[in-house]
Amino acid sequence: MKLDKALLEKNIEAIAAYDLENNKVSGAVYCVMQQDEVAFKKCFGYTSPDKTEPMTEKSLFRLASMTKPITAVAMLILVDRGLVSLDAPVSVYLPAFADIAVTTLDENGKIVSAKKPQPPPTVADLLSHSSGIEDRYGYMTTAAKQTVADTVRFLVNIGLEYEPESRQQYSGFGAFDVAVAIIEKVTGEDYLSFLKREVFAPCGMVDTTFTPTAEQWSRVVAMHNFVDGRNIADKTVDGCIFEDFPCTHYLGGGGLVSTLYDYTRFAQMLLKKGETPEKRLMKESTFALMHQPHMQFSLGEHWGLGVRVVADAAYPTLPVGAFGWSGAYGSHFWVDPVNEVTAVFLKNSRVDGGAGNESARLFEKAVNDSYVK
């Protein structure tokens, strides 16, 4: 179906105004593309509640879990080159996982029972939230958050929460840090260097990073909140992109900042099945693994690899085959191969964030209601 651009503009203008009027954001940015053409792109509001700097296409946002699809692409590049197998146990690449156990903890995080997992977690399990690796964030020390290696060591020691592949349970950062550790082990280089060369440069993503420069930090939007009847710039931890993890910890599940310009280019690469203006990142058959339904987690939605996939018509606003994800601070995107659409929405707010947030669902509905009938 073809998007009616005038109707799309009307619909998105309405939801953007709703969010601003209801103090859900200080500002936000939207881009919808269809068949390589911009159907709608606009920036609303300001980068901070002080209303001094208007939002722009180059404003930088904390991606939070919209980092996960990028990590999945990085892993699939290695799968495509025969350097990693999705079916291989994690221990093939990280030997410490050979001794990992499914554990029960007491209220202090002490292990009270442990047993060997059957089966052991695989690389695919990491990316589909079915590995048994739970973040167990409340038991982490500051030292365990400093680097990927520190977090992986913590995860190995504290054990799995459930038998791999017995169910799905969202892993905010743990499983994806393990994925990063595998990428670094196999490539022999740090994760950011790998991403810059293999993903960001081919896609033309010039501002996506774990470690912003001073100039880039000046473009990172404030974390919006609404407290005691007024909009405020909520406090964030200095030197950290995601919560209290240092930005030098290349957090595969949530540590990147990016712009509307950059993330739209990433989404367009996904629509084109791994093709970029510079080169193809992987074979189409490898890319297809990313959005194959793996395990159901809600009505109409399954996990793929690093993305949620619309797997049946019970989902109300996107067609079967659409895929994408959201971030803890409210951002949301999807790729719709059926209608050749990519849609990206970026905000950073502690009001109405995470998967299923109202802003994201209204965005899906605004686009869905804009097709020529």
PDB file of C-alpha atoms in Angstrom, residues 5-300:
ATOM      1  CA  LYS A   5       1.917  11.963   2.615  1.00  0.00           C
ATOM      2  CA  ALA A   6      -0.573  14.686   3.491  1.00  0.00           C
ATOM      3  CA  LEU A   7      -2.516  12.360   5.770  1.00  0.00           C
ATOM      4  CA  LEU A   8       0.705  11.039   7.293  1.00  0.00           C
ATOM      5  CA  GLU A   9       1.810  14.580   8.103  1.00  0.00           C
ATOM      6  CA  LYS A  10      -1.538  15.353   9.712  1.00  0.00           C
ATOM      7  CA  ASN A  11      -1.470  12.169  11.791  1.00  0.00           C
ATOM      8  CA  ILE A  12       2.093  12.563  13.071  1.00  0.00           C
ATOM      9  CA  GLU A  13       1.646  16.287  13.759  1.00  0.00           C
ATOM     10  CA  ALA A  14      -1.309  15.309  15.953  1.00  0.00           C
ATOM     11  CA  ILE A  15       0.560  12.709  18.019  1.00  0.00           C
ATOM     12  CA  ALA A  16       3.609  14.957  18.397  1.00  0.00           C
ATOM     13  CA  ALA A  17       1.386  17.754  19.705  1.00  0.00           C
ATOM     14  CA  TYR A  18      -0.308  15.286  22.064  1.00  0.00           C
ATOM     15  CA  ASP A  19       3.024  14.210  23.558  1.00  0.00           C
ATOM     16  CA  LEU A  20       4.189  17.800  24.019  1.00  0.00           C
ATOM     17  CA  GLU A  21       0.903  18.987  25.494  1.00  0.00           C
ATOM     18  CA  ASN A  22       0.782  16.058  27.922  1.00  0.00           C
ATOM     19  CA  ASN A  23       4.357  16.600  29.134  1.00  0.00           C
ATOM     20  CA  LYS A  24       5.617  13.281  27.814  1.00  0.00           C
ATOM     21  CA  VAL A  25       8.562  14.892  26.006  1.00  0.00           C
ATOM     22  CA  SER A  26      10.429  18.157  25.647  1.00  0.00           C
ATOM     23  CA  GLY A  27      10.930  17.249  22.015  1.00  0.00           C
ATOM     24  CA  ALA A  28      11.104  14.332  19.602  1.00  0.00           C
ATOM     25  CA  VAL A  29      12.006  13.516  16.002  1.00  0.00           C
ATOM     26  CA  TYR A  30      10.295  11.352  13.386  1.00  0.00           C
ATOM     27  CA  CYS A  31      11.210   9.964   9.969  1.00  0.00           C
ATOM     28  CA  VAL A  32       9.098   7.697   7.753  1.00  0.00           C
ATOM     29  CA  MET A  33      10.448   6.492   4.413  1.00  0.00           C
ATOM     30  CA  GLN A  34       8.780   4.439   1.701  1.00  0.00           C
ATOM     31  CA  GLN A  35      10.590   2.986  -1.308  1.00  0.00           C
ATOM     32  CA  ASP A  36      13.685   5.167  -0.707  1.00  0.00           C
ATOM     33  CA  GLU A  37      11.633   8.368  -0.512  1.00  0.00           C
ATOM     34  CA  VAL A  38      11.036  10.461   2.586  1.00  0.00           C
ATOM     35  CA  ALA A  39       7.314  10.345   3.289  1.00  0.00           C
ATOM     36  CA  PHE A  40       7.601  12.434   6.462  1.00  0.00           C
ATOM     37  CA  LYS A  41      10.484  13.886   8.462  1.00  0.00           C
ATOM     38  CA  LYS A  42      10.219  16.516  11.152  1.00  0.00           C
ATOM     39  CA  CYS A  43      11.698  17.549  14.487  1.00  0.00           C
ATOM     40  CA  PHE A  44       9.430  18.802  17.268  1.00  0.00           C
ATOM     41  CA  GLY A  45      10.127  20.762  20.425  1.00  0.00           C
ATOM     42  CA  TYR A  46      13.445  21.289  22.151  1.00  0.00           C
ATOM     43  CA  THR A  47      16.487  19.321  23.268  1.00  0.00           C
ATOM     44  CA  SER A  48      15.796  20.266  26.893  1.00  0.00           C
ATOM     45  CA  PRO A  49      12.910  21.599  28.996  1.00  0.00           C
ATOM     46  CA  ASP A  50      14.702  24.969  29.107  1.00  0.00           C
ATOM     47  CA  LYS A  51      13.504  25.451  25.492  1.00  0.00           C
ATOM     48  CA  THR A  52      16.676  27.073  24.197  1.00  0.00           C
ATOM     49  CA  GLU A  53      17.828  24.590  21.537  1.00  0.00           C
ATOM     50  CA  PRO A  54      15.328  23.256  18.974  1.00  0.00           C
ATOM     51  CA  MET A  55      15.485  19.569  18.092  1.00  0.00           C
ATOM     52  CA  THR A  56      17.267  18.830  14.821  1.00  0.00           C
ATOM     53  CA  GLU A  57      18.027  15.815  12.672  1.00  0.00           C
ATOM     54  CA  LYS A  58      21.526  15.851  14.206  1.00  0.00           C
ATOM     55  CA  SER A  59      20.397  15.867  17.862  1.00  0.00           C
ATOM     56  CA  LEU A  60      21.868  12.837  19.633  1.00  0.00           C
ATOM     57  CA  PHE A  61      19.674  10.423  21.586  1.00  0.00           C
ATOM     58  CA  ARG A  62      20.492   7.632  24.002  1.00  0.00           C
ATOM     59  CA  LEU A  63      19.318   4.572  22.075  1.00  0.00           C
ATOM     60  CA  ALA A  64      19.063   2.237  25.074  1.00  0.00           C
ATOM     61  CA  SER A  65      17.714  -1.074  23.692  1.00  0.00           C
ATOM     62  CA  MET A  66      17.610   0.175  20.115  1.00  0.00           C
ATOM     63  CA  THR A  67      21.321  -0.729  20.371  1.00  0.00           C
ATOM     64  CA  LYS A  68      20.335  -4.420  20.313  1.00  0.00           C
ATOM     65  CA  PRO A  69      19.498  -4.674  16.576  1.00  0.00           C
ATOM     66  CA  ILE A  70      22.932  -3.198  15.790  1.00  0.00           C
ATOM     67  CA  THR A  71      24.599  -5.860  17.938  1.00  0.00           C
ATOM     68  CA  ALA A  72      22.567  -8.546  16.167  1.00  0.00           C
ATOM     69  CA  VAL A  73      23.742  -7.245  12.778  1.00  0.00           C
ATOM     70  CA  ALA A  74      27.352  -7.275  13.994  1.00  0.00           C
ATOM     71  CA  MET A  75      27.008 -10.916  15.077  1.00  0.00           C
ATOM     72  CA  LEU A  76      25.358 -11.917  11.789  1.00  0.00           C
ATOM     73  CA  ILE A  77      28.265 -10.412   9.855  1.00  0.00           C
ATOM     74  CA  LEU A  78      30.534 -12.898  11.654  1.00  0.00           C
ATOM     75  CA  VAL A  79      28.040 -15.717  11.057  1.00  0.00           C
ATOM     76  CA  ASP A  80      28.048 -14.833   7.359  1.00  0.00           C
ATOM     77  CA  ARG A  81      31.857 -15.104   7.296  1.00  0.00           C
ATOM     78  CA  GLY A  82      31.801 -18.494   8.973  1.00  0.00           C
ATOM     79  CA  LEU A  83      33.519 -17.182  12.098  1.00  0.00           C
ATOM     80  CA  VAL A  84      30.557 -17.777  14.441  1.00  0.00           C
ATOM     81  CA  SER A  85      27.772 -20.359  14.457  1.00  0.00           C
ATOM     82  CA  LEU A  86      24.422 -19.363  15.916  1.00  0.00           C
ATOM     83  CA  ASP A  87      23.861 -22.956  17.017  1.00  0.00           C
ATOM     84  CA  ALA A  88      27.174 -23.238  18.852  1.00  0.00           C
ATOM     85  CA  PRO A  89      27.233 -23.159  22.651  1.00  0.00           C
ATOM     86  CA  VAL A  90      28.533 -19.881  24.044  1.00  0.00           C
ATOM     87  CA  SER A  91      31.340 -21.880  25.676  1.00  0.00           C
ATOM     88  CA  VAL A  92      32.878 -22.567  22.251  1.00  0.00           C
ATOM     89  CA  TYR A  93      33.916 -18.908  22.176  1.00  0.00           C
ATOM     90  CA  LEU A  94      33.973 -18.085  25.897  1.00  0.00           C
ATOM     91  CA  PRO A  95      35.276 -21.185  27.748  1.00  0.00           C
ATOM     92  CA  ALA A  96      34.184 -19.866  31.168  1.00  0.00           C
ATOM     93  CA  PHE A  97      30.600 -20.653  30.117  1.00  0.00           C
ATOM     94  CA  ALA A  98      31.391 -24.373  30.115  1.00  0.00           C
ATOM     95  CA  ASP A  99      30.946 -24.299  33.892  1.00  0.00           C
ATOM     96  CA  ILE A 100      27.940 -21.993  34.103  1.00  0.00           C
ATOM     97  CA  ALA A 101      24.985 -23.257  36.160  1.00  0.00           C
ATOM     98  CA  VAL A 102      21.279 -22.559  36.507  1.00  0.00           C
ATOM     99  CA  THR A 103      21.126 -21.050  39.978  1.00  0.00           C
ATOM    100  CA  THR A 104      18.661 -20.102  42.670  1.00  0.00           C
ATOM    101  CA  LEU A 105      19.593 -17.086  44.783  1.00  0.00           C
ATOM    102  CA  ASP A 106      18.640 -15.924  48.239  1.00  0.00           C
ATOM    103  CA  GLU A 107      17.632 -12.331  48.975  1.00  0.00           C
ATOM    104  CA  ASN A 108      21.298 -11.320  49.195  1.00  0.00           C
ATOM    105  CA  GLY A 109      22.245 -12.796  45.838  1.00  0.00           C
ATOM    106  CA  LYS A 110      23.994 -15.811  47.363  1.00  0.00           C
ATOM    107  CA  ILE A 111      23.636 -19.057  45.393  1.00  0.00           C
ATOM    108  CA  VAL A 112      21.576 -21.602  47.306  1.00  0.00           C
ATOM    109  CA  SER A 113      21.257 -24.218  44.550  1.00  0.00           C
ATOM    110  CA  ALA A 114      22.912 -24.874  41.202  1.00  0.00           C
ATOM    111  CA  LYS A 115      22.613 -27.386  38.369  1.00  0.00           C
ATOM    112  CA  LYS A 116      24.126 -27.832  34.940  1.00  0.00           C
ATOM    113  CA  PRO A 117      21.913 -26.347  32.185  1.00  0.00           C
ATOM    114  CA  GLN A 118      20.377 -28.675  29.617  1.00  0.00           C
ATOM    115  CA  PRO A 119      20.906 -27.566  26.904  1.00  0.00           C
ATOM    116  CA  PRO A 120      23.741 -25.056  27.338  1.00  0.00           C
ATOM    117  CA  PRO A 121      23.054 -21.529  26.069  1.00  0.00           C
ATOM    118  CA  THR A 122      23.846 -20.926  22.406  1.00  0.00           C
ATOM    119  CA  VAL A 123      24.763 -17.796  20.491  1.00  0.00           C
ATOM    120  CA  ALA A 124      21.247 -17.629  19.024  1.00  0.00           C
ATOM    121  CA  ASP A 125      19.777 -17.846  22.528  1.00  0.00           C
ATOM    122  CA  LEU A 126      21.700 -14.694  23.502  1.00  0.00           C
ATOM    123  CA  LEU A 127      20.040 -12.672  20.744  1.00  0.00           C
ATOM    124  CA  SER A 128      16.527 -14.078  21.259  1.00  0.00           C
ATOM    125  CA  HIS A 129      16.181 -13.574  25.031  1.00  0.00           C
ATOM    126  CA  SER A 130      16.057 -17.309  25.691  1.00  0.00           C
ATOM    127  CA  SER A 131      19.557 -18.013  27.055  1.00  0.00           C
ATOM    128  CA  GLY A 132      18.684 -17.998  30.755  1.00  0.00           C
ATOM    129  CA  ILE A 133      21.013 -15.035  31.255  1.00  0.00           C
ATOM    130  CA  GLU A 134      19.152 -12.547  33.372  1.00  0.00           C
ATOM    131  CA  ASP A 135      20.663  -9.185  34.253  1.00  0.00           C
ATOM    132  CA  ARG A 136      20.265  -9.603  38.033  1.00  0.00           C
ATOM    133  CA  TYR A 137      21.157  -5.931  38.115  1.00  0.00           C
ATOM    134  CA  GLY A 138      20.371  -5.474  41.792  1.00  0.00           C
ATOM    135  CA  TYR A 139      23.281  -7.716  42.749  1.00  0.00           C
ATOM    136  CA  MET A 140      25.874  -5.949  40.591  1.00  0.00           C
ATOM    137  CA  THR A 141      28.660  -3.914  42.158  1.00  0.00           C
ATOM    138  CA  THR A 142      30.128  -0.803  40.570  1.00  0.00           C
ATOM    139  CA  ALA A 143      33.200  -2.863  39.690  1.00  0.00           C
ATOM    140  CA  ALA A 144      31.043  -5.340  37.751  1.00  0.00           C
ATOM    141  CA  LYS A 145      29.779  -2.545  35.480  1.00  0.00           C
ATOM    142  CA  GLN A 146      33.083  -1.080  34.356  1.00  0.00           C
ATOM    143  CA  THR A 147      33.700  -3.161  31.212  1.00  0.00           C
ATOM    144  CA  VAL A 148      32.089  -5.891  29.162  1.00  0.00           C
ATOM    145  CA  ALA A 149      34.598  -8.360  30.618  1.00  0.00           C
ATOM    146  CA  ASP A 150      33.646  -7.364  34.174  1.00  0.00           C
ATOM    147  CA  THR A 151      29.936  -7.853  33.476  1.00  0.00           C
ATOM    148  CA  VAL A 152      30.465 -11.181  31.725  1.00  0.00           C
ATOM    149  CA  ARG A 153      32.516 -12.402  34.697  1.00  0.00           C
ATOM    150  CA  PHE A 154      29.666 -11.370  37.016  1.00  0.00           C
ATOM    151  CA  LEU A 155      27.113 -13.185  34.856  1.00  0.00           C
ATOM    152  CA  VAL A 156      29.134 -16.398  34.777  1.00  0.00           C
ATOM    153  CA  ASN A 157      29.575 -16.342  38.553  1.00  0.00           C
ATOM    154  CA  ILE A 158      25.935 -15.634  39.398  1.00  0.00           C
ATOM    155  CA  GLY A 159      24.599 -18.163  36.888  1.00  0.00           C
ATOM    156  CA  LEU A 160      21.545 -18.577  34.689  1.00  0.00           C
ATOM    157  CA  GLU A 161      18.042 -17.880  35.941  1.00  0.00           C
ATOM    158  CA  TYR A 162      16.363 -20.652  33.922  1.00  0.00           C
ATOM    159  CA  GLU A 163      17.109 -23.486  31.509  1.00  0.00           C
ATOM    160  CA  PRO A 164      18.055 -22.113  28.078  1.00  0.00           C
ATOM    161  CA  GLU A 165      15.256 -22.259  25.484  1.00  0.00           C
ATOM    162  CA  SER A 166      12.689 -23.263  28.116  1.00  0.00           C
ATOM    163  CA  ARG A 167      11.125 -19.800  27.900  1.00  0.00           C
ATOM    164  CA  GLN A 168      11.849 -16.193  26.955  1.00  0.00           C
ATOM    165  CA  GLN A 169      12.711 -13.517  29.465  1.00  0.00           C
ATOM    166  CA  TYR A 170      13.949 -10.129  28.378  1.00  0.00           C
ATOM    167  CA  SER A 171      17.644  -9.510  29.007  1.00  0.00           C
ATOM    168  CA  GLY A 172      18.223  -5.769  29.124  1.00  0.00           C
ATOM    169  CA  PHE A 173      21.995  -5.935  28.844  1.00  0.00           C
ATOM    170  CA  GLY A 174      23.458  -9.229  30.105  1.00  0.00           C
ATOM    171  CA  ALA A 175      22.988 -11.541  27.132  1.00  0.00           C
ATOM    172  CA  PHE A 176      24.036  -8.828  24.698  1.00  0.00           C
ATOM    173  CA  ASP A 177      27.205  -8.111  26.667  1.00  0.00           C
ATOM    174  CA  VAL A 178      28.027 -11.788  26.270  1.00  0.00           C
ATOM    175  CA  ALA A 179      27.420 -11.378  22.522  1.00  0.00           C
ATOM    176  CA  VAL A 180      29.839  -8.435  22.490  1.00  0.00           C
ATOM    177  CA  ALA A 181      32.437 -10.522  24.325  1.00  0.00           C
ATOM    178  CA  ILE A 182      32.135 -13.184  21.615  1.00  0.00           C
ATOM    179  CA  ILE A 183      32.506 -10.583  18.866  1.00  0.00           C
ATOM    180  CA  GLU A 184      35.624  -9.167  20.507  1.00  0.00           C
ATOM    181  CA  LYS A 185      37.103 -12.640  21.077  1.00  0.00           C
ATOM    182  CA  VAL A 186      36.541 -13.747  17.482  1.00  0.00           C
ATOM    183  CA  THR A 187      37.704 -10.511  15.833  1.00  0.00           C
ATOM    184  CA  GLY A 188      40.550  -9.699  18.218  1.00  0.00           C
ATOM    185  CA  GLU A 189      39.499  -6.041  18.405  1.00  0.00           C
ATOM    186  CA  ASP A 190      37.279  -3.843  20.521  1.00  0.00           C
ATOM    187  CA  TYR A 191      33.597  -3.768  19.645  1.00  0.00           C
ATOM    188  CA  LEU A 192      33.389  -0.079  18.741  1.00  0.00           C
ATOM    189  CA  SER A 193      36.237  -0.378  16.228  1.00  0.00           C
ATOM    190  CA  PHE A 194      34.476  -3.348  14.633  1.00  0.00           C
ATOM    191  CA  LEU A 195      31.167  -1.463  14.410  1.00  0.00           C
ATOM    192  CA  LYS A 196      32.752   1.651  12.939  1.00  0.00           C
ATOM    193  CA  ARG A 197      34.356  -0.287  10.092  1.00  0.00           C
ATOM    194  CA  GLU A 198      31.787  -2.993   9.442  1.00  0.00           C
ATOM    195  CA  VAL A 199      28.438  -1.264  10.113  1.00  0.00           C
ATOM    196  CA  PHE A 200      28.616   2.483  10.695  1.00  0.00           C
ATOM    197  CA  ALA A 201      30.920   3.434   7.805  1.00  0.00           C
ATOM    198  CA  PRO A 202      29.088   1.370   5.132  1.00  0.00           C
ATOM    199  CA  CYS A 203      25.712   2.694   6.317  1.00  0.00           C
ATOM    200  CA  GLY A 204      26.956   6.292   6.497  1.00  0.00           C
ATOM    201  CA  MET A 205      26.289   6.551  10.237  1.00  0.00           C
ATOM    202  CA  VAL A 206      28.625   9.370  11.223  1.00  0.00           C
ATOM    203  CA  ASP A 207      27.387  10.113  14.761  1.00  0.00           C
ATOM    204  CA  THR A 208      26.564   6.713  16.270  1.00  0.00           C
ATOM    205  CA  THR A 209      28.959   5.797  19.074  1.00  0.00           C
ATOM    206  CA  PHE A 210      29.480   4.534  22.609  1.00  0.00           C
ATOM    207  CA  THR A 211      31.983   7.302  23.355  1.00  0.00           C
ATOM    208  CA  PRO A 212      30.822  10.754  22.230  1.00  0.00           C
ATOM    209  CA  THR A 213      33.380  13.451  21.588  1.00  0.00           C
ATOM    210  CA  ALA A 214      33.022  16.773  23.418  1.00  0.00           C
ATOM    211  CA  GLU A 215      31.210  18.169  20.378  1.00  0.00           C
ATOM    212  CA  GLN A 216      28.853  15.184  20.247  1.00  0.00           C
ATOM    213  CA  TRP A 217      28.121  15.410  23.985  1.00  0.00           C
ATOM    214  CA  SER A 218      26.965  18.979  23.334  1.00  0.00           C
ATOM    215  CA  ARG A 219      24.291  17.541  21.022  1.00  0.00           C
ATOM    216  CA  VAL A 220      23.050  14.794  23.387  1.00  0.00           C
ATOM    217  CA  VAL A 221      19.490  15.746  24.352  1.00  0.00           C
ATOM    218  CA  ALA A 222      18.504  16.138  27.999  1.00  0.00           C
ATOM    219  CA  MET A 223      16.741  13.284  29.764  1.00  0.00           C
ATOM    220  CA  HIS A 224      13.195  14.596  30.093  1.00  0.00           C
ATOM    221  CA  ASN A 225      11.022  13.993  33.126  1.00  0.00           C
ATOM    222  CA  PHE A 226       7.815  15.469  34.545  1.00  0.00           C
ATOM    223  CA  VAL A 227       7.974  15.946  38.313  1.00  0.00           C
ATOM    224  CA  ASP A 228       5.775  17.969  40.674  1.00  0.00           C
ATOM    225  CA  GLY A 229       3.789  19.455  37.820  1.00  0.00           C
ATOM    226  CA  ARG A 230       6.701  20.668  35.717  1.00  0.00           C
ATOM    227  CA  ASN A 231       9.018  19.424  33.000  1.00  0.00           C
ATOM    228  CA  ILE A 232      12.612  18.962  34.140  1.00  0.00           C
ATOM    229  CA  ALA A 233      15.928  17.793  32.755  1.00  0.00           C
ATOM    230  CA  ASP A 234      16.443  14.646  34.815  1.00  0.00           C
ATOM    231  CA  LYS A 235      19.879  13.893  36.204  1.00  0.00           C
ATOM    232  CA  THR A 236      22.041  11.400  34.335  1.00  0.00           C
ATOM    233  CA  VAL A 237      25.328   9.926  35.500  1.00  0.00           C
ATOM    234  CA  ASP A 238      28.372  11.786  34.156  1.00  0.00           C
ATOM    235  CA  GLY A 239      30.320   9.815  31.576  1.00  0.00           C
ATOM    236  CA  CYS A 240      27.523   7.289  31.110  1.00  0.00           C
ATOM    237  CA  ILE A 241      25.134   6.770  28.189  1.00  0.00           C
ATOM    238  CA  PHE A 242      22.952   4.103  29.783  1.00  0.00           C
ATOM    239  CA  GLU A 243      22.227   4.509  33.492  1.00  0.00           C
ATOM    240  CA  ASP A 244      25.441   4.017  35.518  1.00  0.00           C
ATOM    241  CA  PHE A 245      27.436   1.941  33.007  1.00  0.00           C
ATOM    242  CA  PRO A 246      30.514   3.946  31.892  1.00  0.00           C
ATOM    243  CA  CYS A 247      30.448   4.828  28.205  1.00  0.00           C
ATOM    244  CA  THR A 248      33.791   3.038  27.840  1.00  0.00           C
ATOM    245  CA  HIS A 249      31.807  -0.151  28.594  1.00  0.00           C
ATOM    246  CA  TYR A 250      30.550  -0.999  25.087  1.00  0.00           C
ATOM    247  CA  LEU A 251      27.123  -2.091  26.261  1.00  0.00           C
ATOM    248  CA  GLY A 252      25.775  -4.256  23.452  1.00  0.00           C
ATOM    249  CA  GLY A 253      22.217  -4.051  24.726  1.00  0.00           C
ATOM    250  CA  GLY A 254      21.931  -0.343  25.379  1.00  0.00           C
ATOM    251  CA  GLY A 255      25.042   1.845  25.212  1.00  0.00           C
ATOM    252  CA  LEU A 256      24.893   3.742  21.912  1.00  0.00           C
ATOM    253  CA  VAL A 257      23.876   7.284  21.052  1.00  0.00           C
ATOM    254  CA  SER A 258      22.614   8.079  17.573  1.00  0.00           C
ATOM    255  CA  THR A 259      20.739  10.640  15.482  1.00  0.00           C
ATOM    256  CA  LEU A 260      17.604  10.525  13.374  1.00  0.00           C
ATOM    257  CA  TYR A 261      19.821  10.762  10.289  1.00  0.00           C
ATOM    258  CA  ASP A 262      22.009   7.824  11.345  1.00  0.00           C
ATOM    259  CA  TYR A 263      19.344   5.478  12.622  1.00  0.00           C
ATOM    260  CA  THR A 264      17.218   6.014   9.519  1.00  0.00           C
ATOM    261  CA  ARG A 265      20.204   4.916   7.437  1.00  0.00           C
ATOM    262  CA  PHE A 266      20.524   1.804   9.613  1.00  0.00           C
ATOM    263  CA  ALA A 267      16.813   1.052   9.181  1.00  0.00           C
ATOM    264  CA  GLN A 268      17.119   1.477   5.416  1.00  0.00           C
ATOM    265  CA  MET A 269      19.948  -1.059   5.399  1.00  0.00           C
ATOM    266  CA  LEU A 270      17.638  -3.486   7.213  1.00  0.00           C
ATOM    267  CA  LEU A 271      14.891  -2.881   4.655  1.00  0.00           C
ATOM    268  CA  LYS A 272      17.381  -3.633   1.880  1.00  0.00           C
ATOM    269  CA  LYS A 273      18.300  -6.951   3.528  1.00  0.00           C
ATOM    270  CA  GLY A 274      21.849  -5.994   4.440  1.00  0.00           C
ATOM    271  CA  GLU A 275      22.671  -3.791   1.457  1.00  0.00           C
ATOM    272  CA  THR A 276      24.288  -0.373   2.036  1.00  0.00           C
ATOM    273  CA  PRO A 277      25.361   2.371  -0.397  1.00  0.00           C
ATOM    274  CA  GLU A 278      28.938   1.156   0.026  1.00  0.00           C
ATOM    275  CA  LYS A 279      28.637  -2.634   0.138  1.00  0.00           C
ATOM    276  CA  ARG A 280      26.525  -5.595   1.187  1.00  0.00           C
ATOM    277  CA  LEU A 281      27.082  -6.443   4.857  1.00  0.00           C
ATOM    278  CA  MET A 282      26.015 -10.080   4.527  1.00  0.00           C
ATOM    279  CA  LYS A 283      24.174 -12.456   2.238  1.00  0.00           C
ATOM    280  CA  GLU A 284      20.390 -12.085   2.107  1.00  0.00           C
ATOM    281  CA  SER A 285      19.987 -15.615   3.441  1.00  0.00           C
ATOM    282  CA  THR A 286      22.055 -14.716   6.514  1.00  0.00           C
ATOM    283  CA  PHE A 287      20.199 -11.459   7.030  1.00  0.00           C
ATOM    284  CA  ALA A 288      16.870 -13.330   6.893  1.00  0.00           C
ATOM    285  CA  LEU A 289      17.805 -15.112  10.136  1.00  0.00           C
ATOM    286  CA  MET A 290      17.446 -11.803  11.981  1.00  0.00           C
ATOM    287  CA  HIS A 291      13.698 -11.519  11.525  1.00  0.00           C
ATOM    288  CA  GLN A 292      12.605 -15.142  11.596  1.00  0.00           C
ATOM    289  CA  PRO A 293      10.181 -15.677  14.516  1.00  0.00           C
ATOM    290  CA  HIS A 294      11.959 -17.518  17.313  1.00  0.00           C
ATOM    291  CA  MET A 295       9.856 -17.403  20.465  1.00  0.00           C
ATOM    292  CA  GLN A 296       6.534 -15.708  21.229  1.00  0.00           C
ATOM    293  CA  PHE A 297       6.480 -13.052  23.924  1.00  0.00           C
ATOM    294  CA  SER A 298       3.123 -11.289  23.414  1.00  0.00           C
ATOM    295  CA  LEU A 299       0.048 -11.366  21.213  1.00  0.00           C
ATOM    296  CA  GLY A 300       1.250 -11.370  17.625  1.00  0.00           C
TER     297      GLY A 300
END
